[in-house]
Short mmCIF file of C-alpha atoms in Angstrom, two decimals:
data_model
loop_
_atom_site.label_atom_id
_atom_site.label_comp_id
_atom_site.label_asym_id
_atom_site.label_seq_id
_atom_site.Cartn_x
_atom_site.Cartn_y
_atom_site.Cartn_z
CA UNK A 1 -14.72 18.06 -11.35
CA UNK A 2 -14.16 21.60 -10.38
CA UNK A 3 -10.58 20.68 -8.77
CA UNK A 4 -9.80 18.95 -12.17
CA UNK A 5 -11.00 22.26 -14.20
CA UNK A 6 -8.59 24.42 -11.95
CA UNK A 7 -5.87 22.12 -12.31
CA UNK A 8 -6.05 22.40 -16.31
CA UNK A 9 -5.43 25.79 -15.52
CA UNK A 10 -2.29 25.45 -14.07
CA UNK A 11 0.32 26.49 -16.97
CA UNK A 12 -1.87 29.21 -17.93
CA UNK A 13 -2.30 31.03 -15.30
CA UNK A 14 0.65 29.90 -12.65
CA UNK A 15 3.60 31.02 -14.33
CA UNK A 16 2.69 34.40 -15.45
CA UNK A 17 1.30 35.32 -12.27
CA UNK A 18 4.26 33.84 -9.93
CA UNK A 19 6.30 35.80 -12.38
CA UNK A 20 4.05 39.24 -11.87
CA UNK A 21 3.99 38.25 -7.99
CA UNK A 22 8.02 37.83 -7.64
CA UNK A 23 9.17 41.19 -10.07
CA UNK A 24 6.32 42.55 -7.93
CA UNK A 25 7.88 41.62 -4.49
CA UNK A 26 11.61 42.50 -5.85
CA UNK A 27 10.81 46.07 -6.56
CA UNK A 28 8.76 46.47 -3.53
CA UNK A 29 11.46 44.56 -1.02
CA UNK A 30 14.04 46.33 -2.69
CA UNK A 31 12.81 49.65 -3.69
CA UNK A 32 9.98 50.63 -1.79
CA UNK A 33 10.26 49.08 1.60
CA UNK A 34 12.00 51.52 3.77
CA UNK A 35 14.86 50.60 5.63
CA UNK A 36 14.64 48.69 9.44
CA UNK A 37 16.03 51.96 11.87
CA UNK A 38 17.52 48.92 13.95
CA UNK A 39 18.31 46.15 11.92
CA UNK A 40 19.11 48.06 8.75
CA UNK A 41 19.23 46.25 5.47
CA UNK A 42 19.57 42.92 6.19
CA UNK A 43 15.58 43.24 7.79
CA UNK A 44 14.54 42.67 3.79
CA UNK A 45 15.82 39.29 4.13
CA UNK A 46 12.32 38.79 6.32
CA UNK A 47 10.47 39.42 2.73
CA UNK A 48 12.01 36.09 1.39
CA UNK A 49 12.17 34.02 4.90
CA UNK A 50 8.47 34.14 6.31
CA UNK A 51 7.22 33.57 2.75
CA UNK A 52 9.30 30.92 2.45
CA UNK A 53 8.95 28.69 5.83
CA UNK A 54 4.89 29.61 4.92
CA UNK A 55 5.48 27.84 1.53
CA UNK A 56 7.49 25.30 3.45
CA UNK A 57 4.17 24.04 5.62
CA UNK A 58 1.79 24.77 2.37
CA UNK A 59 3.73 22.08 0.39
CA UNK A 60 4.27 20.04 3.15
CA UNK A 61 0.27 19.93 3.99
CA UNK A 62 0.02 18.92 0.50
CA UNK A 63 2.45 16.31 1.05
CA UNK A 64 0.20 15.09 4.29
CA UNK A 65 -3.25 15.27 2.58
CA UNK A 66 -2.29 13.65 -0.90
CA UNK A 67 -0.61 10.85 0.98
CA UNK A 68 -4.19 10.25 3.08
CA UNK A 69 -5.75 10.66 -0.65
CA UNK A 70 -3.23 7.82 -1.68
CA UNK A 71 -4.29 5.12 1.33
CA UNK A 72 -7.77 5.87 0.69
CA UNK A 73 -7.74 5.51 -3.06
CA UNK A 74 -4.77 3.64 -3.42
CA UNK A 75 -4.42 5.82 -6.81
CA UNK A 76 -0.48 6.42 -7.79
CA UNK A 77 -1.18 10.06 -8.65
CA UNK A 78 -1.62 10.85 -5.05
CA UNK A 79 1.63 9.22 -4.18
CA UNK A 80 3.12 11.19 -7.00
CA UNK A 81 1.45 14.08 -5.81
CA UNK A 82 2.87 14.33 -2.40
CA UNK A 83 6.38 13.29 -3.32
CA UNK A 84 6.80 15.97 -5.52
CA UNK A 85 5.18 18.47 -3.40
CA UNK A 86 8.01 16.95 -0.40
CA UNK A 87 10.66 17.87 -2.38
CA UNK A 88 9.54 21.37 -2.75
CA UNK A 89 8.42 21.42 0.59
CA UNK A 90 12.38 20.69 1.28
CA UNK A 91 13.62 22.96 -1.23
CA UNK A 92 11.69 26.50 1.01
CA UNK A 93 12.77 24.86 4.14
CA UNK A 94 16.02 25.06 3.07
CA UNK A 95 15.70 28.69 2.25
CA UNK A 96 14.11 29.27 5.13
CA UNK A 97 17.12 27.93 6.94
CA UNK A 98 19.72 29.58 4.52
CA UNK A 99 17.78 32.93 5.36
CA UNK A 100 16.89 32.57 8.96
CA UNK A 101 20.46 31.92 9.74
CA UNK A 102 21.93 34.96 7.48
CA UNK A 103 19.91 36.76 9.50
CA UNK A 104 20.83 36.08 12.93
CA UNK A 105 24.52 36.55 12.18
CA UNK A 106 24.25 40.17 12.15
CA UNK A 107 21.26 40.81 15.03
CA UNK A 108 22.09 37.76 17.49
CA UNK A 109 25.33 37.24 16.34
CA UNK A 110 25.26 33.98 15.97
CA UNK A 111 23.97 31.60 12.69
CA UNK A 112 21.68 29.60 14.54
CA UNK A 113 19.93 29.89 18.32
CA UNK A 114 17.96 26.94 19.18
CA UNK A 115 14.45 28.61 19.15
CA UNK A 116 11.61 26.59 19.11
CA UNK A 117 10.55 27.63 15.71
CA UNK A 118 13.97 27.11 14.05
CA UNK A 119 14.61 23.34 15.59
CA UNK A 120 10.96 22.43 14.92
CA UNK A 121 11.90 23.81 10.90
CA UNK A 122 14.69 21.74 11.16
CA UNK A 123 12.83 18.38 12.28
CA UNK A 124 10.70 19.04 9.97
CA UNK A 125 13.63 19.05 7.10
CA UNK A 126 15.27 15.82 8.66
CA UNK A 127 11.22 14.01 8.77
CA UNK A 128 10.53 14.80 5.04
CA UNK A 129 14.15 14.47 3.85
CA UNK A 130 13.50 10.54 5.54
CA UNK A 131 10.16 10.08 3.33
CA UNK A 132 11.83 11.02 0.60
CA UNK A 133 14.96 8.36 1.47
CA UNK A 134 13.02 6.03 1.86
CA UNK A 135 10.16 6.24 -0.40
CA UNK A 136 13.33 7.19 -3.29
CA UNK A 137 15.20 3.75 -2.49
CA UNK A 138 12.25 1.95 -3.66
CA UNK A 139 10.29 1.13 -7.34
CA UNK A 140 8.45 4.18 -7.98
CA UNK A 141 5.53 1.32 -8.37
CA UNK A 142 5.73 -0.41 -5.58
CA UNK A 143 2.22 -0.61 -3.82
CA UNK A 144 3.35 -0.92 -0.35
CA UNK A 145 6.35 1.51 -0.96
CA UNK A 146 4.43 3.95 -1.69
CA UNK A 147 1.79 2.99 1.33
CA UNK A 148 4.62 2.77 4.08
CA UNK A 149 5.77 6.18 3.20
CA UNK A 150 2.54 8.04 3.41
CA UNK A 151 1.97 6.49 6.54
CA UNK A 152 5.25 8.06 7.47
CA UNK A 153 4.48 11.18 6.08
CA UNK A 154 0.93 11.40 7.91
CA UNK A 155 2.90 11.01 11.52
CA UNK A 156 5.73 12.85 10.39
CA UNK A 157 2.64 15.63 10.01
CA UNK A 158 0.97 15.04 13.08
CA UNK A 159 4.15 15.16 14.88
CA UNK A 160 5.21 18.56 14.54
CA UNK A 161 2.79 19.94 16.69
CA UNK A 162 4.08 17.77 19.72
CA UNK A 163 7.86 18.62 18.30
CA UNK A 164 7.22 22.31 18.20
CA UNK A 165 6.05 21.90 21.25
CA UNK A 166 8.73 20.03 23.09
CA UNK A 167 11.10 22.17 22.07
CA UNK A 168 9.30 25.63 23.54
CA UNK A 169 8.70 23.87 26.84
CA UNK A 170 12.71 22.91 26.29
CA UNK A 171 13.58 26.43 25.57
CA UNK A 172 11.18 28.07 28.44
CA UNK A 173 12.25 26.01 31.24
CA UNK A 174 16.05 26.49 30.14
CA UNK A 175 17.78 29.92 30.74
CA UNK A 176 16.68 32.45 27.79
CA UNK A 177 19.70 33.72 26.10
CA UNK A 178 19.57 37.88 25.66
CA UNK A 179 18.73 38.16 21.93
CA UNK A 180 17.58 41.18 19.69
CA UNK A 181 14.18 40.60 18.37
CA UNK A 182 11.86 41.73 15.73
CA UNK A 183 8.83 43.81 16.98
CA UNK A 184 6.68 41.84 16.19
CA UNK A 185 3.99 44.77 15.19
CA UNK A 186 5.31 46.02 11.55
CA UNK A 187 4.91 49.46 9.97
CA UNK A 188 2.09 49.44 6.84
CA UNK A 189 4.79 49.85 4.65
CA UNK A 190 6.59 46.46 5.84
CA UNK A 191 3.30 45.03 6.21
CA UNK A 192 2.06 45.61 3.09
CA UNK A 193 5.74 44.45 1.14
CA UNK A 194 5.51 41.18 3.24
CA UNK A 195 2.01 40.37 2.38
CA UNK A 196 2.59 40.54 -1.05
CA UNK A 197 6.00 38.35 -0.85
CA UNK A 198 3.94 36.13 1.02
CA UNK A 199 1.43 35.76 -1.93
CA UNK A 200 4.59 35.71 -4.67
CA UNK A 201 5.96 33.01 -3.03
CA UNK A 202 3.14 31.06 -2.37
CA UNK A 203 2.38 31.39 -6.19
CA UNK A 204 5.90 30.14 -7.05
CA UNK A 205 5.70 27.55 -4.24
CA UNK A 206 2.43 26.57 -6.15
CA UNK A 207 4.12 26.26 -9.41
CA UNK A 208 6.91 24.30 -8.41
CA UNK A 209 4.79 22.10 -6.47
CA UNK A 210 2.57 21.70 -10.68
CA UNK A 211 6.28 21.03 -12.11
CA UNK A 212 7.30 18.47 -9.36
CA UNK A 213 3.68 16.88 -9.16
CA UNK A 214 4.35 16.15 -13.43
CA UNK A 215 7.60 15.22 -13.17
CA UNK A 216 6.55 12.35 -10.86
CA UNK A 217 3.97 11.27 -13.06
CA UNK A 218 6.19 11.18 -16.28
CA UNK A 219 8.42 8.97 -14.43
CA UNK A 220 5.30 6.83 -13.42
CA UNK A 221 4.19 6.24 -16.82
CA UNK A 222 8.18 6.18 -18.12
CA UNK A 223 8.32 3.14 -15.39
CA UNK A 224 4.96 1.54 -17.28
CA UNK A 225 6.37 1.76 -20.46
CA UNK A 226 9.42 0.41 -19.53
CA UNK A 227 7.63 -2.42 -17.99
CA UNK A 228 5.62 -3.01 -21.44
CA UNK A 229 8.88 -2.56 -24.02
CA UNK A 230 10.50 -5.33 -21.61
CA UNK A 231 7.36 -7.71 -21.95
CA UNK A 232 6.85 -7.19 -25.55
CA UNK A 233 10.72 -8.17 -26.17
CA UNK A 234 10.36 -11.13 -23.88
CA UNK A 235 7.52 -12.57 -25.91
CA UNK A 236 8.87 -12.11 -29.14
CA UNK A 237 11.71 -13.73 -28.56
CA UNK B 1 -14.41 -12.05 15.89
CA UNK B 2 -15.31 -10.67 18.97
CA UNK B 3 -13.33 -8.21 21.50
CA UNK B 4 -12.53 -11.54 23.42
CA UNK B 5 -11.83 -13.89 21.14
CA UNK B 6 -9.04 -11.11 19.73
CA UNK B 7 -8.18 -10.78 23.46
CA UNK B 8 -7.32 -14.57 23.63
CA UNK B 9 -5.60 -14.49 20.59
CA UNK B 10 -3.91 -11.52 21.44
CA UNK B 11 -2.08 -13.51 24.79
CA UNK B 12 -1.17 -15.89 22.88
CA UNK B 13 0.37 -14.44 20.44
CA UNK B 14 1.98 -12.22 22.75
CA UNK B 15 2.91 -15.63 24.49
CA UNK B 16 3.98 -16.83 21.35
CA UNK B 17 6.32 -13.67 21.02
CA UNK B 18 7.71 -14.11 24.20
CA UNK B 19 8.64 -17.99 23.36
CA UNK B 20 10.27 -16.79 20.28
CA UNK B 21 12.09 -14.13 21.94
CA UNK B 22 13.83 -16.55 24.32
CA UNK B 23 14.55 -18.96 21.82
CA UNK B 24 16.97 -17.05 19.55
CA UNK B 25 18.11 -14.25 22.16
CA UNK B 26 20.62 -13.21 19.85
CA UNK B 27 18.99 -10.04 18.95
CA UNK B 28 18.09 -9.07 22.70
CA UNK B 29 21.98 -10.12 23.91
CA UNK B 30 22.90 -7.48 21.04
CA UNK B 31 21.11 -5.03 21.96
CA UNK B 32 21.81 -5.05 25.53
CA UNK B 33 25.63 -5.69 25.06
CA UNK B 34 25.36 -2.82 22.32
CA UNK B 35 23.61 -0.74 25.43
CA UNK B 36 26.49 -1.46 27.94
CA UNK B 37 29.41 -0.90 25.38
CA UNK B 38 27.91 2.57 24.42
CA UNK B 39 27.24 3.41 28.13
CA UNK B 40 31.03 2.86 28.61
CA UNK B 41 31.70 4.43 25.66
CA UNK B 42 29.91 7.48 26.79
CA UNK B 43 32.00 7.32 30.06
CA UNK B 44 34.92 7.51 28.30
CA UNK B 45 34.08 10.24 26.29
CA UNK B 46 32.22 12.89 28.84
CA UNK B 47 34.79 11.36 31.43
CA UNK B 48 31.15 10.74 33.38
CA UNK B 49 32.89 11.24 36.88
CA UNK B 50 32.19 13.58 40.11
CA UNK B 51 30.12 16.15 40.03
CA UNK B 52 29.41 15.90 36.01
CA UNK B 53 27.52 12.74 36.29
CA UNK B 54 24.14 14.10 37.22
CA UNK B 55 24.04 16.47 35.12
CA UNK B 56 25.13 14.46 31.87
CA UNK B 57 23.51 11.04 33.10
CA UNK B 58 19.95 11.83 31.58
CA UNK B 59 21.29 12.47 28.14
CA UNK B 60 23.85 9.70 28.27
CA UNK B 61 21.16 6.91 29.64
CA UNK B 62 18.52 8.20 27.14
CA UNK B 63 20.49 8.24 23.97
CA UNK B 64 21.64 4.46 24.92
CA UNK B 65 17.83 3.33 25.15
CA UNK B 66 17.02 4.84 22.20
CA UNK B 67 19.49 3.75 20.34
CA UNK B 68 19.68 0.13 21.69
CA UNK B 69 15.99 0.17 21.52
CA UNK B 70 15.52 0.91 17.25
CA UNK B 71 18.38 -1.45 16.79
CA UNK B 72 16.71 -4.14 18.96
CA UNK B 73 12.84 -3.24 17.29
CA UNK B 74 14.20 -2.88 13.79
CA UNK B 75 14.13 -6.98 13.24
CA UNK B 76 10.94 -7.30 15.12
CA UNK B 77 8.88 -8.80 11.96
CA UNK B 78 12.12 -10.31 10.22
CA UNK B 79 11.91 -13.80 12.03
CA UNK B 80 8.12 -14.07 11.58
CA UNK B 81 8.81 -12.74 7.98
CA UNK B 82 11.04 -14.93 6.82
CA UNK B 83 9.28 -18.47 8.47
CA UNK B 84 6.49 -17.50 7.10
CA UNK B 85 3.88 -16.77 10.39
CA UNK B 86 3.58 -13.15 8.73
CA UNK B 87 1.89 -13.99 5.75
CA UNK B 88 -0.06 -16.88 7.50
CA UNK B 89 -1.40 -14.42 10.29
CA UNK B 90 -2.22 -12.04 7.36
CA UNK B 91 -4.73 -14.51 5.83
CA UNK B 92 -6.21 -15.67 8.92
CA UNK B 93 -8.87 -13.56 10.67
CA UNK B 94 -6.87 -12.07 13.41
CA UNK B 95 -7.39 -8.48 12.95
CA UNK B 96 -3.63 -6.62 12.28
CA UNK B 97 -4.21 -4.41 15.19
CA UNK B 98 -3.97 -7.21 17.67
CA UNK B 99 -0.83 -8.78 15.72
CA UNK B 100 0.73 -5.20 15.79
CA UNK B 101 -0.24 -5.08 19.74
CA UNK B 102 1.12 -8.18 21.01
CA UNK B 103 4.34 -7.63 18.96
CA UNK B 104 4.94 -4.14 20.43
CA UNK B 105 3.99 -5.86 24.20
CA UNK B 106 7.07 -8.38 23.49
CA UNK B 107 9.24 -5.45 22.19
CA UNK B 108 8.34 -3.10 25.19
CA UNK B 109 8.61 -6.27 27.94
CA UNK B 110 12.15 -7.13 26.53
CA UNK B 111 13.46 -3.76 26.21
CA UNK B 112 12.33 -2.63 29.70
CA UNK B 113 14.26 -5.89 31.04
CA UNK B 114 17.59 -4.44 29.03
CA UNK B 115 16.85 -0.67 30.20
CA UNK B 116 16.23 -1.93 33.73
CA UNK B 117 19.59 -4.09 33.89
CA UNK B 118 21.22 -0.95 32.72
CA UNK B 119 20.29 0.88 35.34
CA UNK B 120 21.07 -0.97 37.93
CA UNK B 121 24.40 -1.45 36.18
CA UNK B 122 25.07 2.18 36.04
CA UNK B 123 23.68 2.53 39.52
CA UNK B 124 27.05 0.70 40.52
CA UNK B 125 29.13 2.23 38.07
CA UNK B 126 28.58 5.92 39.06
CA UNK B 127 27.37 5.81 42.38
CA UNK B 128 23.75 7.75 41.62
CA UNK B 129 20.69 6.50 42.77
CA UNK B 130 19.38 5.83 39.20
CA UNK B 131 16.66 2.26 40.70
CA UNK B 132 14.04 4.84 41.86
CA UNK B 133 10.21 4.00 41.38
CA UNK B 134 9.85 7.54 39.81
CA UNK B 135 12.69 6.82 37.32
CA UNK B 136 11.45 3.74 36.53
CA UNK B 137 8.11 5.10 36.07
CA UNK B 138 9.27 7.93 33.85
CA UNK B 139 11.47 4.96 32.00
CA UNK B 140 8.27 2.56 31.83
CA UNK B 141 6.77 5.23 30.13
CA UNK B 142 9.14 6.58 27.69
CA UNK B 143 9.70 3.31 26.32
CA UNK B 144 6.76 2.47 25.69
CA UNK B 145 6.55 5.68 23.46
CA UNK B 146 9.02 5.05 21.54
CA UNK B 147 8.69 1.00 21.43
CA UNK B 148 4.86 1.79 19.94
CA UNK B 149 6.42 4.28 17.06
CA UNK B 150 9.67 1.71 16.31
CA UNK B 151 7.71 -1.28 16.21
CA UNK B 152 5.25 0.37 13.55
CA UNK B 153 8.01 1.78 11.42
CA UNK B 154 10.22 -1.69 11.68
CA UNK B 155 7.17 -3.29 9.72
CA UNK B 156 6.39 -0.96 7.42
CA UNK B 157 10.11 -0.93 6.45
CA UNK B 158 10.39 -5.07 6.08
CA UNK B 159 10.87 -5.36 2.51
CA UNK B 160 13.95 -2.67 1.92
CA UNK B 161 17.21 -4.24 1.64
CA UNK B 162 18.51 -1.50 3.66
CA UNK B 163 15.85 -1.65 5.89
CA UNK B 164 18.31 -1.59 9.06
CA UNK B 165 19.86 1.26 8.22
CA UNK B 166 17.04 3.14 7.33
CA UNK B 167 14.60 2.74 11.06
CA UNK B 168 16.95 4.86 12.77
CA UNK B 169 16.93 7.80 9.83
CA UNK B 170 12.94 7.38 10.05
CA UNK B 171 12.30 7.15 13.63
CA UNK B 172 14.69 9.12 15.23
CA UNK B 173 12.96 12.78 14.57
CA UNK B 174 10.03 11.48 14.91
CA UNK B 175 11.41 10.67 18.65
CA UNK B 176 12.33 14.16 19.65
CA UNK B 177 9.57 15.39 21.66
CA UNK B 178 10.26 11.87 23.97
CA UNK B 179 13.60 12.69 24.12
CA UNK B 180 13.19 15.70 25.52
CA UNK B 181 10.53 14.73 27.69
CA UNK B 182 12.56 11.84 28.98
CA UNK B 183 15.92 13.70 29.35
CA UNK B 184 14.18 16.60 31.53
CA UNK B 185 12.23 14.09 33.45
CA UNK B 186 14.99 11.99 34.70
CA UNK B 187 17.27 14.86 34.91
CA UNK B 188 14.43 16.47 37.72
CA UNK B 189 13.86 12.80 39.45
CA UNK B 190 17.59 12.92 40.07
CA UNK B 191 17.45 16.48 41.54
CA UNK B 192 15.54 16.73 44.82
CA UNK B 193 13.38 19.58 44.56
CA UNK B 194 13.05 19.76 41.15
CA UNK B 195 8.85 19.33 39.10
CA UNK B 196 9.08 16.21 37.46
CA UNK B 197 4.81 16.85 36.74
CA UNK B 198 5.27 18.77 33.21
CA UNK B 199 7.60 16.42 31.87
CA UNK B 200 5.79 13.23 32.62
CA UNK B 201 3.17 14.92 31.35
CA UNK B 202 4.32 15.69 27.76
CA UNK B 203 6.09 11.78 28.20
CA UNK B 204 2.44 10.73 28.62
CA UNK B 205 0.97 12.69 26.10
CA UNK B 206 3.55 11.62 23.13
CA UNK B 207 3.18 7.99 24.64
CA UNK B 208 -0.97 8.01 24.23
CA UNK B 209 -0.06 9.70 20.70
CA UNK B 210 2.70 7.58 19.14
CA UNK B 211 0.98 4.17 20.58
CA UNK B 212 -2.90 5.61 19.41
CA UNK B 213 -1.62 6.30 16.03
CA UNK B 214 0.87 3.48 15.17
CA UNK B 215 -2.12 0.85 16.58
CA UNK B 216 -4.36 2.40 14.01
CA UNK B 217 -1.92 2.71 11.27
CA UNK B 218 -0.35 -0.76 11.37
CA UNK B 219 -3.95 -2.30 9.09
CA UNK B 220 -3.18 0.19 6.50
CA UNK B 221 0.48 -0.80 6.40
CA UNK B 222 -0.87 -4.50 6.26
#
């Protein structure tokens, strides 16, 4: 009852606060943050890539607790639910990946290093990018669809911890290219512009996860009355 | 039904499997011709010769099995399916997990036959000593990690028309951590001094993860 209140909430008060979180993180990212002594300006690119891999596992959770919601309840909203927060879980991995690797040109030199954190994002695009496949090249209304592909999605979840850490065990026993790093330890300043582009994007990440979580439904009930037009012509004539 | 009488059943179906299996071995002579072609393949194209081989050989041997393996698994259900002993075990009062057990038992038995042969095969081919107990172990073990997570996947795919196509895109990153677990293992049984412990280890642990989850999964697919 209380989760369905909050959720009525949702296009009042997600969209104007997303919008006050981004301009918020903009002007701070781009004004106020001072610049990285090291790095230089290419360190703000941090204010858009931890928020974003963050929003990444937020909407990918959802993904993994809606689909349990879905074999327990075997209610279509939950299906709908965690498709449409996959696809935005995809959308901030792919940022993250975009970002990550715009990064590392300039400090490692290189797009990509195989780091335990960026493979593991990466398995983690090709897992959910397979749910969606597969659960896409079915009827949206197809009961055991929609039942094979939260399975998938709940051990495409519970594998990431084993994945993420395969890969470190991979990476530690291998030879340990000489890379720049962050430190990790970030002036208040930096600290205080990255918290709030973590909350921004979480808000927008929250929004988009409202607009995909509708647009599933509408195409649930567009699939119903579909189903009904074509019944209602086949019985009159 | 008790734990025994699902035991029983269990054999037989597994039995049953196993009958089946040998009857139409075209889908077992594919994979394991498609696993001899792509080792040759392979050998072609990393020129597997001298001192290269042990270092490449791991890879090269692992990507066959898997590969051969989701092939092979991905028509596990689609004989039973289509005679109709799916449905007709559905109604009766076996419980799924045992169904889903003695299916993955067949899969893992005729696979490890196949991975096995190859082995001994490449054995000859590039002069390593690849029949070791410990590499057989660590092969034992890896597939039946992956066999348990293929198996699942190949039934909860049954009804797509593109369902062959689509195991590998689901399965394969799911497989990653036994990948890597299997390459490293293999490649330190074929070194002398090298730890093999850590490896089998994580083998192990995705093994007891991937078979404990797709055995209590498979009712929920059902």
């Amino acid at each position: 009852m209380i989760l369905n209140n909050i959720y009525e909430l949702r296009w009042k008060v997600l969209p104007p606060a997303a919008g006050v979180a981004m301009i918020g993180m903009a002007a701070l990212a781009l004004i106020t943050a001072p610049t990285e002594v090291v790095e230089g300006d290419v360190q703000r690119l941090l204010y858009v890539h931890l928020p974003s891999a963050l929003a990444s596992y937020f909407a990918f959770s959802v993904t993994a607790v809606c689909s349990v919601l879905f074999l327990l309840k075997r209610d279509f909203k939950w299906d709908s639910a965690a498709q449409g927060a996959a696809i935005v879980g995809l959308i901030f991995t792919l940022l993250t990946l975009m970002t990550g690797s715009l990064w590392g040109k300039p400090i490692w030199g290189v797009y990509w290093q195989w780091d335990p954190r960026i493979t593991t994002t990466l398995i983690l695009f090709l897992i959910f990018s397979a749910y969606l496949i597969a659960r896409k090249s079915t009827s949206l209304d197809s009961d055991k669809s929609a039942r094979f592909c939260s399975i998938y999605a709940i051990i495409g979840f519970l594998d990431i911890p084993l994945i993420h850490m395969s890969v470190r065990w991979w990476r530690t026993l291998h030879p340990q290219p000489i890379i720049a790093k962050l430190n990790p330890a970030l002036p208040d300043e930096m600290l205080l512009v990255t918290l709030v582009s973590v909350l921004a994007v979480i808000l927008v990440a929250a929004w988009f996860i409202t607009l995909g979580i509708e647009t599933e439904l509408l195409s649930q009930r567009l699939l119903k009355l579909k189903a009904i037009g074509k019944a209602n012509i086949s019985e009159k004539s | 039904m008790t734990f025994t009488t699902q035991l029983e059943i269990g054999l037989k179906l597994f039995n049953a499997n196993l009958k089946q299996a040998w009857r139409d071995k075209t889908n077992w002579m594919t994979a394991g011709m498609f696993a001899i072609t792509a080792l040759l393949l392979y050998s072609f194209a990393f020129n597997l010769t001298g001192g290269l081989v042990r270092n490449l050989l791991p890879g090269v041997i692992w990507t066959v099995f898997l590969f051969s393996g989701i092939f092979a698994t991905a028509q596990s259900f689609q004989q039973d399916r289509q005679n109709g002993i799916l449905d007709a075990l559905k109604i009766s009062p076996i419980h799924p997990m045992t169904i889903y057990i003695a299916k993955t038992l067949t899969n893992i038995l005729m696979l490890l036959l196949i991975e096995f042969a190859l082995l001994l095969g490449a054995t000859i081919l590039f002069s390593e000593p690849l029949f070791i107990p410990q590499l057989l172990l660590i092969v034992t073990i890896g597939t039946i990690g992956y066999t348990a997570l293929s198996t699942l996947l190949s039934a909860i795919n049954l009804d797509r028309n593109n369902g062959g196509l689509l195991l590998p895109v689901l399965a394969l990153p799911l497989l990653v951590p036994l990948l890597i677990a299997s390459v490293e293992a293999t490649s330190a049984s074929l070194q002398e001094e090298a730890n093999t412990a850590p490896w089998i280890l994580l083998l192990s642990l995705f093994t007891i993860w991937s078979a404990a989850i797709a055995t209590l999964m498979f009712p929920l697919a059902d």
